[in-house]
Amino acid sequence: MLSNFNHERWAMCCVSARAQRCLVEECLKWITQRKAFGKPLSAQPVVRNKLATMIARTEGSQNWLENITYQMCNMSYKEQANKLAGPIAFLKMSSTRSAQLTATDAVQIFGGRAVTQSGMGRFVEHAHRTAPFDALLGGAEDVLADLGVRQAMRGMPKNARL
């Protein structure tokens, strides 16, 4: 059963990572074309800093996903259930939380356009509206965190002491 959940959650992490990449791309396009105070938004240090944080978060999710994917490709189904259920649970928890933060940052960059369901901000609006729902599918964040910790504790030697 855990193997099936692993693959389901892995697929959700793929979707989450891709959504974050799309949000970053939309924001990069937007800040080069939108002008504020006579300059493109890209000239504003605050906007660039927000985008830098978004990119770092997105790359972190992508890297972790690639690491887990490599392990999945090189482990048997049984090994995956025994060794990857916790890390995949942590990845899913982290990537969906990251996607929510990235969507919120994208709303800040897009401003009023990010609350319309049509036009240039439609993708940002949709991502911001649906990202919290993605965090519930395949197990809520707190349930996944507990699963990850329990699996990590199972791997601890019984005589481990400080």
mmCIF file with all atom_site columns, C-alpha atoms in Angstrom, residues 24-77:
data_model
loop_
_atom_site.group_PDB
_atom_site.id
_atom_site.type_symbol
_atom_site.label_atom_id
_atom_site.label_alt_id
_atom_site.label_comp_id
_atom_site.label_asym_id
_atom_site.label_entity_id
_atom_site.label_seq_id
_atom_site.pdbx_PDB_ins_code
_atom_site.Cartn_x
_atom_site.Cartn_y
_atom_site.Cartn_z
_atom_site.occupancy
_atom_site.B_iso_or_equiv
_atom_site.pdbx_formal_charge
_atom_site.auth_seq_id
_atom_site.auth_comp_id
_atom_site.auth_asym_id
_atom_site.auth_atom_id
_atom_site.pdbx_PDB_model_num
ATOM 1  C CA . VAL A 1 24 ? 8.298  31.876 -11.802 1.00 0.00 ? 24 VAL A CA 1
ATOM 2  C CA . GLU A 1 25 ? 8.179  32.063 -15.596 1.00 0.00 ? 25 GLU A CA 1
ATOM 3  C CA . GLU A 1 26 ? 4.966  34.117 -15.518 1.00 0.00 ? 26 GLU A CA 1
ATOM 4  C CA . CYS A 1 27 ? 6.525  36.490 -12.994 1.00 0.00 ? 27 CYS A CA 1
ATOM 5  C CA . LEU A 1 28 ? 9.702  36.886 -15.054 1.00 0.00 ? 28 LEU A CA 1
ATOM 6  C CA . LYS A 1 29 ? 7.612  37.818 -18.083 1.00 0.00 ? 29 LYS A CA 1
ATOM 7  C CA . TRP A 1 30 ? 5.450  40.171 -16.043 1.00 0.00 ? 30 TRP A CA 1
ATOM 8  C CA . ILE A 1 31 ? 8.258  42.116 -14.350 1.00 0.00 ? 31 ILE A CA 1
ATOM 9  C CA . THR A 1 32 ? 9.915  42.863 -17.682 1.00 0.00 ? 32 THR A CA 1
ATOM 10 C CA . GLN A 1 33 ? 6.764  44.245 -19.299 1.00 0.00 ? 33 GLN A CA 1
ATOM 11 C CA . ARG A 1 34 ? 4.987  45.935 -16.371 1.00 0.00 ? 34 ARG A CA 1
ATOM 12 C CA . LYS A 1 35 ? 6.083  49.468 -15.628 1.00 0.00 ? 35 LYS A CA 1
ATOM 13 C CA . ALA A 1 36 ? 5.725  51.228 -12.293 1.00 0.00 ? 36 ALA A CA 1
ATOM 14 C CA . PHE A 1 37 ? 6.993  54.730 -11.596 1.00 0.00 ? 37 PHE A CA 1
ATOM 15 C CA . GLY A 1 38 ? 8.329  54.928 -15.152 1.00 0.00 ? 38 GLY A CA 1
ATOM 16 C CA . LYS A 1 39 ? 10.520 51.821 -14.869 1.00 0.00 ? 39 LYS A CA 1
ATOM 17 C CA . PRO A 1 40 ? 9.943  48.089 -15.380 1.00 0.00 ? 40 PRO A CA 1
ATOM 18 C CA . LEU A 1 41 ? 9.166  46.163 -12.196 1.00 0.00 ? 41 LEU A CA 1
ATOM 19 C CA . SER A 1 42 ? 12.454 44.343 -12.735 1.00 0.00 ? 42 SER A CA 1
ATOM 20 C CA . ALA A 1 43 ? 14.222 47.585 -11.762 1.00 0.00 ? 43 ALA A CA 1
ATOM 21 C CA . GLN A 1 44 ? 12.753 47.350 -8.245  1.00 0.00 ? 44 GLN A CA 1
ATOM 22 C CA . PRO A 1 45 ? 15.117 45.584 -5.774  1.00 0.00 ? 45 PRO A CA 1
ATOM 23 C CA . VAL A 1 46 ? 12.165 44.403 -3.646  1.00 0.00 ? 46 VAL A CA 1
ATOM 24 C CA . VAL A 1 47 ? 10.599 42.657 -6.644  1.00 0.00 ? 47 VAL A CA 1
ATOM 25 C CA . ARG A 1 48 ? 13.897 41.052 -7.648  1.00 0.00 ? 48 ARG A CA 1
ATOM 26 C CA . ASN A 1 49 ? 14.420 39.845 -4.073  1.00 0.00 ? 49 ASN A CA 1
ATOM 27 C CA . LYS A 1 50 ? 10.937 38.293 -3.967  1.00 0.00 ? 50 LYS A CA 1
ATOM 28 C CA . LEU A 1 51 ? 11.604 36.588 -7.291  1.00 0.00 ? 51 LEU A CA 1
ATOM 29 C CA . ALA A 1 52 ? 14.992 35.339 -6.053  1.00 0.00 ? 52 ALA A CA 1
ATOM 30 C CA . THR A 1 53 ? 13.269 33.712 -3.088  1.00 0.00 ? 53 THR A CA 1
ATOM 31 C CA . MET A 1 54 ? 10.691 32.135 -5.398  1.00 0.00 ? 54 MET A CA 1
ATOM 32 C CA . ILE A 1 55 ? 13.402 30.752 -7.680  1.00 0.00 ? 55 ILE A CA 1
ATOM 33 C CA . ALA A 1 56 ? 15.450 29.368 -4.769  1.00 0.00 ? 56 ALA A CA 1
ATOM 34 C CA . ARG A 1 57 ? 12.380 27.664 -3.316  1.00 0.00 ? 57 ARG A CA 1
ATOM 35 C CA . THR A 1 58 ? 11.415 26.241 -6.714  1.00 0.00 ? 58 THR A CA 1
ATOM 36 C CA . GLU A 1 59 ? 14.914 24.931 -7.415  1.00 0.00 ? 59 GLU A CA 1
ATOM 37 C CA . GLY A 1 60 ? 15.024 23.336 -3.965  1.00 0.00 ? 60 GLY A CA 1
ATOM 38 C CA . SER A 1 61 ? 11.796 21.455 -4.651  1.00 0.00 ? 61 SER A CA 1
ATOM 39 C CA . GLN A 1 62 ? 13.008 20.430 -8.098  1.00 0.00 ? 62 GLN A CA 1
ATOM 40 C CA . ASN A 1 63 ? 16.354 19.190 -6.794  1.00 0.00 ? 63 ASN A CA 1
ATOM 41 C CA . TRP A 1 64 ? 14.784 17.155 -4.014  1.00 0.00 ? 64 TRP A CA 1
ATOM 42 C CA . LEU A 1 65 ? 12.308 15.689 -6.507  1.00 0.00 ? 65 LEU A CA 1
ATOM 43 C CA . GLU A 1 66 ? 15.129 14.661 -8.847  1.00 0.00 ? 66 GLU A CA 1
ATOM 44 C CA . ASN A 1 67 ? 16.992 13.049 -5.944  1.00 0.00 ? 67 ASN A CA 1
ATOM 45 C CA . ILE A 1 68 ? 13.953 11.002 -4.917  1.00 0.00 ? 68 ILE A CA 1
ATOM 46 C CA . THR A 1 69 ? 13.252 10.124 -8.560  1.00 0.00 ? 69 THR A CA 1
ATOM 47 C CA . TYR A 1 70 ? 16.774 8.762  -8.955  1.00 0.00 ? 70 TYR A CA 1
ATOM 48 C CA . GLN A 1 71 ? 16.328 6.621  -5.857  1.00 0.00 ? 71 GLN A CA 1
ATOM 49 C CA . MET A 1 72 ? 12.951 5.339  -7.066  1.00 0.00 ? 72 MET A CA 1
ATOM 50 C CA . CYS A 1 73 ? 14.492 4.348  -10.398 1.00 0.00 ? 73 CYS A CA 1
ATOM 51 C CA . ASN A 1 74 ? 17.235 2.402  -8.642  1.00 0.00 ? 74 ASN A CA 1
ATOM 52 C CA . MET A 1 75 ? 15.253 0.609  -5.932  1.00 0.00 ? 75 MET A CA 1
ATOM 53 C CA . SER A 1 76 ? 12.850 -2.291 -6.029  1.00 0.00 ? 76 SER A CA 1
ATOM 54 C CA . TYR A 1 77 ? 9.201  -1.642 -5.221  1.00 0.00 ? 77 TYR A CA 1
#
